[in-house]
Coordinates of C-alpha atoms and ligand atoms in Angstrom, one line a residue:
M1 CA 98.7 100.5 160.6
S2 CA 99.9 99.2 163.9
T3 CA 99.0 95.9 165.3
T4 CA 99.6 94.4 168.7
A5 CA 99.5 90.8 169.8
S6 CA 96.0 91.2 171.2
S7 CA 94.3 93.5 168.7
F8 CA 94.6 94.5 165.1
V9 CA 93.0 97.0 162.8
C10 CA 90.2 95.8 160.6
S11 CA 91.0 98.0 157.6
P12 CA 88.6 98.1 154.7
V13 CA 91.3 96.4 152.6
A14 CA 91.7 93.6 155.0
S15 CA 87.9 93.1 155.2
A16 CA 87.5 93.0 151.4
S17 CA 90.4 90.7 150.6
S18 CA 91.8 88.4 153.2
G19 CA 89.2 89.4 155.9
C20 CA 90.0 89.7 159.5
L21 CA 88.8 86.6 161.2
L22 CA 92.3 85.8 162.3
P23 CA 95.2 88.1 163.1
P24 CA 97.1 89.2 160.0
S25 CA 99.9 86.7 160.6
K26 CA 97.5 83.8 160.3
H27 CA 95.7 85.0 157.2
G28 CA 95.7 82.8 154.2
A29 CA 94.9 79.4 155.5
A30 CA 91.5 78.3 156.7
P31 CA 91.7 77.7 160.5
T32 CA 92.0 74.0 161.1
M33 CA 90.4 72.3 164.0
A34 CA 93.8 71.8 165.7
K35 CA 94.5 75.5 165.5
L36 CA 91.1 76.4 166.8
Q37 CA 91.5 74.0 169.7
G38 CA 95.0 75.3 170.4
R39 CA 93.6 78.8 170.9
R40 CA 90.6 77.7 172.9
L41 CA 92.1 77.4 176.3
S42 CA 89.6 76.7 179.0
C43 CA 88.6 79.9 180.7
R44 CA 90.1 78.7 183.9
A45 CA 93.4 77.7 182.4
A46 CA 93.8 81.0 180.7
A47 CA 93.0 83.0 183.8
T48 CA 95.3 80.9 185.8
A49 CA 98.2 81.4 183.4
G50 CA 97.6 85.2 183.5
S51 CA 97.6 85.4 187.2
G52 CA 100.9 83.8 187.5
G53 CA 99.8 80.3 188.4
D54 CA 98.0 81.1 191.5
D55 CA 94.4 80.1 190.8
S56 CA 93.0 80.7 194.2
V57 CA 91.9 84.2 193.3
V58 CA 90.4 82.9 190.1
R59 CA 88.6 80.2 192.0
R60 CA 87.1 82.7 194.4
N61 CA 85.8 84.5 191.5
I62 CA 84.0 81.6 189.9
D63 CA 80.6 81.7 191.5
R64 CA 78.6 78.7 192.4
R65 CA 76.0 79.2 189.7
D66 CA 78.7 79.2 187.0
V67 CA 80.1 76.0 188.4
L68 CA 76.6 74.5 188.2
F69 CA 76.1 75.7 184.7
G70 CA 79.5 74.2 183.8
L71 CA 78.7 70.9 185.4
T72 CA 75.3 70.6 183.7
G73 CA 76.7 71.4 180.3
F74 CA 79.6 69.1 180.8
A75 CA 77.4 66.3 181.9
A76 CA 75.2 66.7 178.9
V77 CA 78.1 66.6 176.5
T78 CA 79.7 63.7 178.2
T79 CA 76.5 61.7 178.0
T80 CA 76.3 62.4 174.4
N81 CA 79.9 61.5 173.8
L82 CA 79.4 58.1 175.4
G83 CA 76.7 57.2 172.9
L84 CA 77.0 59.3 169.8
A85 CA 79.7 62.0 169.9
L86 CA 78.0 65.4 169.4
A87 CA 80.2 68.3 170.5
A88 CA 83.5 68.7 168.9
D89 CA 85.2 66.9 171.7
A90 CA 85.2 66.7 175.5
D91 CA 87.7 69.5 175.7
A92 CA 85.7 71.7 173.5
G93 CA 82.6 70.9 175.5
A94 CA 84.3 72.0 178.7
A95 CA 85.7 75.1 177.0
A96 CA 82.4 75.9 175.5
E97 CA 80.7 76.2 178.9
P98 CA 80.8 79.4 180.9
L99 CA 83.0 77.9 183.5
C100 CA 84.6 81.2 183.4
A101 CA 86.9 83.1 185.6
T102 CA 85.7 86.7 185.9
V103 CA 86.8 89.9 187.5
P104 CA 84.2 92.2 189.0
I105 CA 84.1 95.0 186.5
T106 CA 84.5 98.5 188.0
A107 CA 86.0 101.7 186.8
E108 CA 89.2 100.7 188.7
V109 CA 90.0 97.8 186.5
L110 CA 89.2 99.5 183.2
K111 CA 91.9 101.5 181.5
C112 CA 91.3 103.5 178.3
N113 CA 94.1 103.1 175.8
A114 CA 94.8 106.1 173.5
E115 CA 97.0 104.0 171.2
G116 CA 96.8 105.1 167.6
G117 CA 95.7 108.6 168.5
F118 CA 92.3 107.6 169.9
H119 CA 90.6 110.4 171.8
C120 CA 89.7 108.6 175.1
P121 CA 86.5 110.1 176.6
A122 CA 87.4 112.8 179.0
E123 CA 89.4 111.4 181.9
Y124 CA 87.9 112.0 185.3
D125 CA 89.6 112.9 188.5
A126 CA 89.2 109.8 190.8
T127 CA 89.1 111.9 193.9
K128 CA 86.0 113.8 192.6
V129 CA 83.9 110.8 191.9
V130 CA 80.6 110.6 193.8
D131 CA 78.5 107.5 194.3
F132 CA 75.1 107.6 192.7
S133 CA 73.6 105.8 195.6
S134 CA 74.7 108.6 198.0
L135 CA 72.8 111.2 195.9
P136 CA 69.1 112.0 196.7
L137 CA 66.5 110.2 194.7
P138 CA 65.0 112.4 192.0
S139 CA 62.0 114.4 193.1
G140 CA 59.6 116.3 191.0
P141 CA 57.7 115.0 187.9
P142 CA 59.4 112.1 186.1
R143 CA 61.0 112.4 182.7
V144 CA 58.6 110.8 180.2
R145 CA 60.1 109.0 177.3
R146 CA 57.7 109.2 174.4
P147 CA 57.5 107.2 171.1
A148 CA 59.6 109.2 168.6
H149 CA 57.0 108.8 165.8
K150 CA 54.3 110.5 167.9
L151 CA 56.1 113.7 169.1
D152 CA 54.3 117.0 168.8
D153 CA 56.1 119.9 167.2
E154 CA 57.0 121.5 170.5
Y155 CA 58.7 118.3 171.6
I156 CA 60.5 117.8 168.4
K157 CA 61.9 121.4 168.7
K158 CA 63.1 120.6 172.2
F159 CA 64.8 117.4 171.2
E160 CA 66.5 119.2 168.2
E161 CA 67.5 122.1 170.3
A162 CA 69.1 120.0 173.0
V163 CA 71.1 117.9 170.5
R164 CA 72.1 121.1 168.6
R165 CA 73.5 122.6 171.8
M166 CA 75.2 119.4 172.7
K167 CA 76.9 119.4 169.3
E168 CA 78.0 123.0 169.8
L169 CA 79.8 122.3 173.1
D170 CA 83.5 122.4 173.1
D171 CA 85.2 119.2 172.1
E172 CA 86.9 119.0 175.5
D173 CA 83.7 119.3 177.4
P174 CA 82.7 115.8 178.7
R175 CA 79.1 116.6 177.8
S176 CA 79.8 117.4 174.1
F177 CA 78.3 115.2 171.5
K178 CA 81.7 114.2 170.4
N179 CA 82.7 113.0 173.8
Q180 CA 79.3 111.4 174.4
S181 CA 79.4 109.4 171.2
G182 CA 83.1 108.6 171.9
I183 CA 82.1 106.9 175.1
H184 CA 80.3 104.2 173.1
E185 CA 83.3 103.9 170.7
A186 CA 85.7 103.5 173.6
Y187 CA 83.6 100.9 175.4
C188 CA 82.8 98.7 172.3
D189 CA 85.9 98.9 170.1
A190 CA 88.6 97.5 172.3
H191 CA 89.9 100.9 173.7
Y192 CA 89.3 99.8 177.2
R193 CA 91.3 97.0 178.7
V194 CA 90.7 95.1 181.9
V195 CA 93.8 95.6 184.0
S196 CA 93.6 93.5 187.2
A197 CA 95.9 91.2 189.1
A198 CA 93.1 88.6 189.1
S199 CA 92.9 88.2 185.3
P200 CA 95.0 88.3 182.2
E201 CA 94.8 91.7 180.6
V202 CA 92.0 91.6 178.1
N203 CA 90.0 93.9 175.9
F204 CA 86.8 95.1 177.4
D205 CA 83.5 95.4 175.5
V206 CA 80.0 96.2 176.8
H207 CA 78.4 94.0 174.2
Y208 CA 78.0 90.3 174.2
S209 CA 77.5 89.8 177.9
S210 CA 75.0 90.6 180.6
I211 CA 76.7 94.1 180.9
F212 CA 74.9 95.1 177.7
A213 CA 71.5 96.1 179.2
P214 CA 72.7 97.9 182.3
W215 CA 75.6 99.7 180.7
H216 CA 73.5 101.1 177.9
R217 CA 70.8 102.1 180.4
M218 CA 73.4 104.1 182.4
Y219 CA 74.9 105.6 179.3
I220 CA 71.7 107.0 177.8
Y221 CA 70.4 108.0 181.2
F222 CA 73.2 110.5 181.7
F223 CA 73.0 111.5 178.0
E224 CA 69.3 112.3 178.6
R225 CA 70.1 114.3 181.7
I226 CA 72.6 116.3 179.9
L227 CA 70.2 117.0 177.0
G228 CA 67.5 118.1 179.5
D229 CA 69.9 120.4 181.3
L230 CA 71.1 122.0 178.0
I231 CA 67.5 123.2 177.4
G232 CA 66.7 123.9 181.0
D233 CA 64.0 121.1 181.1
P234 CA 64.5 118.6 183.9
T235 CA 61.5 116.6 182.6
F236 CA 63.0 116.0 179.2
G237 CA 62.8 112.3 178.3
L238 CA 64.7 110.6 175.5
P239 CA 62.2 109.6 172.8
Y240 CA 62.1 105.9 171.9
W241 CA 62.1 104.3 168.5
N242 CA 59.0 102.1 168.9
W243 CA 60.1 99.4 166.4
D244 CA 58.2 96.7 168.3
S245 CA 54.8 98.2 167.4
P246 CA 53.5 98.4 163.7
E247 CA 53.4 102.2 163.6
G248 CA 57.0 102.5 164.8
M249 CA 58.4 100.1 162.2
I250 CA 59.8 102.9 160.0
M251 CA 62.7 105.0 161.2
P252 CA 61.0 108.0 162.9
S253 CA 60.7 110.9 160.4
I254 CA 62.3 113.4 162.9
F255 CA 65.7 111.7 162.1
A256 CA 65.2 112.0 158.3
N257 CA 65.0 115.8 158.1
E258 CA 68.2 116.9 156.5
S259 CA 68.3 120.2 158.2
S260 CA 67.9 118.8 161.7
P261 CA 70.7 118.1 164.1
L262 CA 69.1 114.7 164.4
Y263 CA 70.1 113.9 160.9
D264 CA 73.0 111.7 159.8
E265 CA 73.8 111.4 156.2
L266 CA 75.7 108.1 156.8
R267 CA 72.7 105.7 156.5
T268 CA 71.5 103.2 154.0
P269 CA 69.4 105.5 151.8
E270 CA 66.8 102.9 150.7
H271 CA 66.0 102.1 154.4
V272 CA 65.4 105.6 155.5
R273 CA 61.7 105.7 154.6
A274 CA 61.1 101.9 154.2
F275 CA 59.2 99.5 156.4
M276 CA 61.7 97.7 158.7
D277 CA 62.4 94.1 158.6
L278 CA 63.3 93.1 162.1
N279 CA 64.3 89.7 160.8
L280 CA 66.8 91.2 158.3
G281 CA 65.9 88.8 155.6
P282 CA 65.4 87.2 153.3
A283 CA 68.5 87.7 151.3
K284 CA 68.1 87.3 147.5
Q285 CA 69.0 83.7 147.2
P286 CA 67.2 80.4 147.1
N287 CA 66.1 78.4 150.1
L288 CA 65.6 81.3 152.5
P289 CA 62.6 81.6 154.7
E290 CA 59.7 83.9 153.7
P291 CA 60.4 85.0 150.2
E292 CA 56.8 86.1 149.8
C293 CA 57.3 88.8 152.4
T294 CA 59.5 91.0 150.3
D295 CA 56.9 93.5 149.2
D296 CA 54.1 92.6 151.6
I297 CA 53.9 95.0 154.5
L298 CA 51.3 93.1 156.5
C299 CA 53.4 90.0 156.3
L300 CA 56.5 92.0 157.4
I301 CA 54.6 93.4 160.4
D302 CA 53.5 90.0 161.4
N303 CA 56.9 88.5 161.1
N304 CA 58.4 91.4 163.1
L305 CA 55.8 90.8 165.9
Y306 CA 56.4 87.1 166.0
S307 CA 60.1 87.6 166.3
M308 CA 59.6 90.2 169.1
Y309 CA 57.5 87.6 171.0
R310 CA 60.4 85.1 170.7
Q311 CA 63.1 87.4 172.0
M312 CA 61.0 88.9 174.8
T313 CA 59.6 85.7 176.2
V314 CA 62.7 83.7 176.7
D315 CA 62.4 81.7 180.0
T316 CA 65.4 82.8 181.9
P317 CA 67.4 85.9 182.6
E318 CA 70.5 84.2 181.2
E319 CA 68.8 83.9 177.8
F320 CA 67.6 87.5 177.9
H321 CA 70.8 89.2 179.2
G322 CA 73.5 86.9 178.1
G323 CA 76.4 85.6 180.3
K324 CA 79.0 87.1 182.5
F325 CA 81.8 89.1 181.1
C326 CA 84.5 86.5 180.9
T327 CA 88.1 87.5 181.2
A328 CA 89.1 84.6 179.1
G329 CA 87.5 86.1 176.1
K330 CA 84.5 83.8 175.6
K331 CA 81.3 85.8 175.1
Y332 CA 77.7 84.9 175.6
T333 CA 75.0 87.2 174.2
G334 CA 71.3 87.4 175.1
S335 CA 68.1 87.9 173.1
L336 CA 67.7 91.6 174.1
E337 CA 71.0 92.5 172.3
N338 CA 70.8 89.9 169.6
G339 CA 67.3 90.5 168.3
A340 CA 65.6 93.7 167.2
H341 CA 68.3 95.9 168.7
T342 CA 70.9 94.5 166.3
A343 CA 68.3 94.6 163.4
A344 CA 67.9 98.3 164.0
H345 CA 71.6 98.9 163.8
I346 CA 72.0 96.9 160.6
W347 CA 68.8 98.4 159.1
V348 CA 69.9 102.0 159.4
G349 CA 73.4 101.0 158.3
K350 CA 76.7 102.9 157.7
D351 CA 77.3 104.7 161.0
M352 CA 74.7 102.7 162.9
G353 CA 75.8 99.6 161.1
N354 CA 79.1 99.5 163.0
L355 CA 79.3 99.7 166.8
R356 CA 82.4 101.8 166.5
T357 CA 80.5 104.6 164.8
A358 CA 76.9 103.9 165.8
A359 CA 76.6 106.6 168.5
R360 CA 77.5 109.3 166.0
D361 CA 74.0 108.9 164.6
P362 CA 71.4 110.5 166.9
V363 CA 68.9 107.7 166.1
F364 CA 71.3 105.4 168.1
Y365 CA 70.0 107.0 171.4
S366 CA 66.3 106.4 170.4
N367 CA 67.1 102.9 169.4
H368 CA 68.6 102.3 172.8
S369 CA 65.8 104.1 174.6
N370 CA 63.6 101.4 173.1
V371 CA 66.0 98.6 174.0
D372 CA 65.9 100.0 177.5
R373 CA 62.1 100.0 177.4
M374 CA 62.1 96.3 176.3
W375 CA 64.1 95.5 179.4
H376 CA 61.7 97.6 181.5
L377 CA 58.7 95.8 180.0
R378 CA 60.2 92.4 180.6
S379 CA 60.7 93.3 184.3
T380 CA 57.3 94.9 184.8
K381 CA 54.7 93.7 182.3
L382 CA 56.1 90.2 181.9
G383 CA 57.3 90.1 185.6
M384 CA 60.5 88.3 184.7
P385 CA 63.4 88.4 187.2
D386 CA 66.9 89.7 186.4
L387 CA 70.2 87.9 187.0
P388 CA 70.7 87.0 190.6
Y389 CA 74.4 87.1 191.1
Q390 CA 76.1 89.8 193.2
E391 CA 79.0 90.3 190.8
W392 CA 76.6 91.6 188.2
L393 CA 74.8 93.8 190.7
D394 CA 78.1 95.3 191.8
T395 CA 79.4 96.0 188.3
S396 CA 79.9 99.7 188.1
F397 CA 81.0 102.5 185.7
V398 CA 81.7 106.2 186.0
F399 CA 79.8 108.7 183.8
Y400 CA 79.8 112.4 183.8
D401 CA 76.5 114.0 184.7
E402 CA 75.0 117.3 183.5
T403 CA 77.1 119.3 185.9
K404 CA 80.3 117.6 184.6
R405 CA 80.6 115.7 187.9
P406 CA 81.9 112.1 187.6
V407 CA 79.3 109.7 189.1
R408 CA 79.9 106.1 189.9
I409 CA 76.8 104.0 189.2
R410 CA 76.3 100.3 189.8
V411 CA 74.0 97.8 188.1
Q412 CA 71.9 97.5 191.2
D413 CA 71.3 101.3 191.0
V414 CA 69.6 101.0 187.6
L415 CA 67.3 98.0 187.9
D416 CA 64.2 100.1 188.7
T417 CA 63.6 103.0 186.2
S418 CA 61.3 104.8 188.6
K419 CA 64.2 105.3 191.0
L420 CA 66.1 106.8 188.1
G421 CA 63.2 109.2 187.6
Y422 CA 61.9 108.3 184.2
R423 CA 59.0 106.4 182.7
F424 CA 57.8 105.4 179.3
E425 CA 54.6 106.6 177.7
E426 CA 52.8 103.4 176.6
K427 CA 49.7 102.7 174.6
K428 CA 47.4 100.0 176.0
K429 CA 48.3 97.2 173.7
L430 CA 51.6 95.4 173.1
E431 CA 50.9 93.6 169.9
W432 CA 53.7 91.1 170.1
M433 CA 52.5 89.7 173.4
Q434 CA 49.9 87.6 171.5
K435 CA 52.2 86.5 168.8
R436 CA 53.3 83.0 169.8
P437 CA 54.4 81.3 166.5
K438 CA 52.4 78.3 165.3
P439 CA 53.5 75.1 163.5
S440 CA 53.7 75.5 159.7
S441 CA 50.7 74.0 157.9
E442 CA 52.6 74.0 154.7
I443 CA 55.2 71.5 155.5
K444 CA 54.5 68.1 154.1
R445 CA 54.4 65.7 156.9
P446 CA 55.2 63.3 158.3
F447 CA 58.6 64.7 159.2
I448 CA 61.3 62.0 158.9
A449 CA 64.0 62.7 161.4
Q450 CA 67.6 62.0 160.4
R451 CA 68.1 59.8 163.3
S452 CA 71.8 59.9 163.4
V453 CA 73.5 62.5 165.5
T454 CA 76.0 64.7 163.7
P455 CA 79.4 63.4 164.6
A456 CA 82.2 65.3 166.3
S457 CA 84.3 65.3 163.2
A458 CA 81.8 67.5 161.4
F459 CA 82.8 70.5 163.5
P460 CA 83.7 73.3 163.1
V461 CA 81.2 74.0 160.3
P462 CA 82.1 77.0 158.3
L463 CA 78.9 78.9 157.2
K464 CA 78.6 79.9 153.5
K465 CA 75.7 81.9 152.1
G466 CA 73.4 79.8 150.0
Q467 CA 74.5 76.5 151.7
N468 CA 72.3 75.2 154.4
E469 CA 73.8 73.1 157.2
Y470 CA 72.0 70.3 158.8
V471 CA 72.8 69.2 162.4
T472 CA 71.1 66.5 164.4
V473 CA 71.4 66.8 168.2
E474 CA 70.6 64.6 171.1
R475 CA 68.2 66.0 173.8
P476 CA 69.1 65.7 177.4
E477 CA 67.7 62.4 178.8
K478 CA 65.9 64.2 181.6
A479 CA 63.9 66.2 179.2
Q480 CA 63.0 63.2 177.0
A481 CA 61.8 61.3 180.0
G482 CA 59.5 64.1 181.2
G483 CA 58.1 64.6 177.7
G484 CA 59.7 68.1 177.5
S485 CA 61.4 70.7 179.7
S486 CA 59.7 73.1 182.1
K487 CA 59.7 76.9 182.3
K488 CA 62.0 76.7 185.3
A489 CA 64.4 74.3 183.6
P490 CA 63.9 75.0 180.0
E491 CA 65.7 73.4 177.1
V492 CA 67.8 75.7 175.0
L493 CA 69.9 75.2 171.9
V494 CA 73.4 76.3 172.4
L495 CA 75.5 77.4 169.4
D496 CA 79.2 78.0 170.0
L497 CA 80.5 80.2 167.3
T498 CA 83.6 82.0 166.1
V499 CA 82.7 85.2 164.3
D500 CA 84.8 87.8 162.6
P501 CA 84.2 91.1 164.5
C502 CA 84.5 93.1 161.3
E503 CA 81.6 91.6 159.4
Y504 CA 77.9 91.5 159.6
V505 CA 76.7 88.0 160.4
K506 CA 73.2 86.6 160.2
F507 CA 71.9 83.1 160.1
D508 CA 68.5 81.5 160.9
V509 CA 67.9 78.3 162.8
L510 CA 65.0 76.0 161.9
V511 CA 63.8 72.9 163.9
N512 CA 62.6 69.7 162.4
V513 CA 62.1 71.0 158.9
P514 CA 62.5 68.4 156.1
R515 CA 65.3 69.2 153.7
G516 CA 64.1 71.2 150.7
Q517 CA 61.1 72.6 152.6
E518 CA 63.0 75.5 154.3
D519 CA 61.1 78.1 152.3
K520 CA 57.8 77.0 153.8
V521 CA 58.9 78.2 157.2
G522 CA 59.3 81.8 158.6
P523 CA 59.3 83.7 161.8
K524 CA 55.5 83.1 162.3
N525 CA 56.1 79.4 162.5
S526 CA 57.1 77.3 165.6
E527 CA 59.8 75.6 163.5
F528 CA 61.7 79.0 163.1
A529 CA 63.7 79.0 166.3
G530 CA 65.3 82.4 165.6
S531 CA 68.4 84.0 164.2
F532 CA 71.9 84.9 165.3
T533 CA 73.0 88.4 164.2
H534 CA 76.2 90.3 164.8
V535 CA 76.9 94.0 164.2
P536 CA 80.4 94.7 163.0
H537 CA 82.6 96.2 165.6
G538 CA 85.8 97.4 163.9
G539 CA 86.7 98.2 160.3
G540 CA 87.4 101.5 158.6
D541 CA 90.0 104.0 159.7
G542 CA 91.2 103.5 163.2
G543 CA 88.9 100.6 164.0
R544 CA 90.2 98.2 166.6
M545 CA 88.8 95.0 167.7
M546 CA 89.7 91.7 169.2
E547 CA 91.1 89.0 167.0
T548 CA 88.1 86.9 166.8
Q549 CA 85.0 86.6 168.9
E550 CA 84.2 83.3 170.5
V551 CA 80.5 83.6 171.3
S552 CA 77.7 81.4 172.5
Y553 CA 74.1 82.0 171.7
R554 CA 71.1 80.2 173.2
L555 CA 67.9 79.8 171.4
K556 CA 64.7 79.0 173.3
L557 CA 63.4 75.5 172.5
R558 CA 60.9 74.8 175.2
E559 CA 57.9 76.2 173.5
I560 CA 58.9 74.9 170.1
I561 CA 59.1 71.4 171.5
E562 CA 55.7 71.9 173.0
D563 CA 54.2 73.2 169.8
L564 CA 55.8 70.6 167.5
K565 CA 54.8 67.9 170.0
C566 CA 58.2 66.3 170.0
G567 CA 58.7 66.2 173.8
R568 CA 59.4 62.5 173.8
D569 CA 61.8 62.5 170.8
K570 CA 65.4 61.6 171.5
R571 CA 66.8 64.1 168.9
L572 CA 66.0 67.2 167.1
D573 CA 67.1 68.2 163.6
F574 CA 68.3 71.7 163.0
T575 CA 68.8 73.6 159.7
I576 CA 71.2 76.5 159.8
V577 CA 70.4 78.9 157.0
P578 CA 73.3 81.4 156.5
V579 CA 72.1 84.8 155.4
A580 CA 75.1 87.1 155.8
G581 CA 78.8 86.7 156.7
E582 CA 81.5 84.7 155.1
K583 CA 83.8 83.8 158.0
T584 CA 81.5 82.3 160.7
L585 CA 82.4 78.9 162.2
V586 CA 79.9 76.8 164.2
N587 CA 82.1 75.1 166.7
S588 CA 79.5 73.0 168.4
V589 CA 75.7 72.7 168.7
R590 CA 74.1 71.1 171.7
I591 CA 70.9 71.2 173.8
D592 CA 71.2 72.2 177.4
I593 CA 68.7 72.5 180.2
L594 CA 69.2 75.8 182.0
Ligands
LIG2 CU1 76.4 99.5 172.2 CU2 73.3 99.2 170.1 O1 75.1 99.2 170.9

């Protein structure tokens, strides 16, 4: 097992015994606050150090919006510190904000590392790359992506035949299933590094940033074209796993047929024909929300729809997509990635349950066809804008198309699916759109707030299953004065976390629920703000991943404050209910206005 300073192998042994939250040399001792702070350079400082002390390049790369975010966040923390220290400390507050030096991500700055015998996806010849934007727009009938549970026999045969042919292609062919699934492994398991004069060399990952949605759109778009080409059908559309609708909340049966090329034996057997739980809970332990839902399918469906509503209707593109890819290592995930998408990975389990192996299971592509549809619905049905900044729009990658030609495609090329030549077959009703959660009627009121803000010294808080954590947080003064925030400047709860990349993590967050009444609240209630979930990245033979992941997650509070009528309150009480994961640290909790 070889380890380098910047990455290490999450072997099954390491995960089972000492774990892999910290690099092997640091195993044994729980990370202390001092150690954590020592590692948490501010993004700017780290980038400056890496670029040899000249921070002008770095400064140029910090766009104005990030600076504004940074200032807002810093001001909020500072205000709190003056009165009642909330965040770990001022330094942590500054480091926690996305005041983050970035490098525009393009194929030129990404280098695949074959260390440890990894088979990098077929290398392309840079002189042969064509720009997607220079190619003619698709003509002819669009590809139609259909719900995978509703395919007729003819379509199932097509899909199976296409995947069979892809699996039969030579390993060296960039279109082969092996190479196609290897693309995902390479881009998510630290095989790519960002190599640029403007940044320290860091691992690259398409997850946990705003690159998530467009990268996966590009990836499955070319995958779909290759499949269509292999069966000579330019209208072939990648079926989607319709988990946001009650009839799609079981893994589509086409993937469960053992003699089909769509089958993967590495799945959690008891979930193959079971009704999905998009909330991935409750675990079998006391004090977890919704124990009554375990065997009740209607209750599960309802909870699934309420949680879809929450993740789809976040107020801002930042909450939906996550933050910039930060070259200082800090990540910031959005609700599209962190919600049902993650739940589907964990639900299917084994191959799908680890991002390193996920794309070896054909159901992966239908999961992502639906993730893609969720983004499409948000832009069209919900009319919500995407991220505005140019650096995101200019982010580009190179993929092989069906003729084995390397094509460079940018984020701005993929914002409109009709320009890519595909559409989704939809039924009339989107059930989750009407599922705004309501306050619990079971909680015995009046709710007595704790009224003293959790002190700085309480952080970092290690999360342990079965042990709820209670945190009281000051609201920004501006929001209190106005009786609540607005859609344009919504309040969000920001959790800064350290997670172990090798383990599955889940915890729920409840708002203003009296101690001991946690079990009266579930996803259908306003008090249930949502969950943080993390799909393991490394682990197993040959898995690589970053040392730890510093990640921020934002939970939408605006509607909750409205529903609970607490717009004039100074503080909110949060209950963190750990469900899975043994090594997560909560480094700070605060309320920001976006
Ligand atoms: Cu790249 Cu669903 O993961």
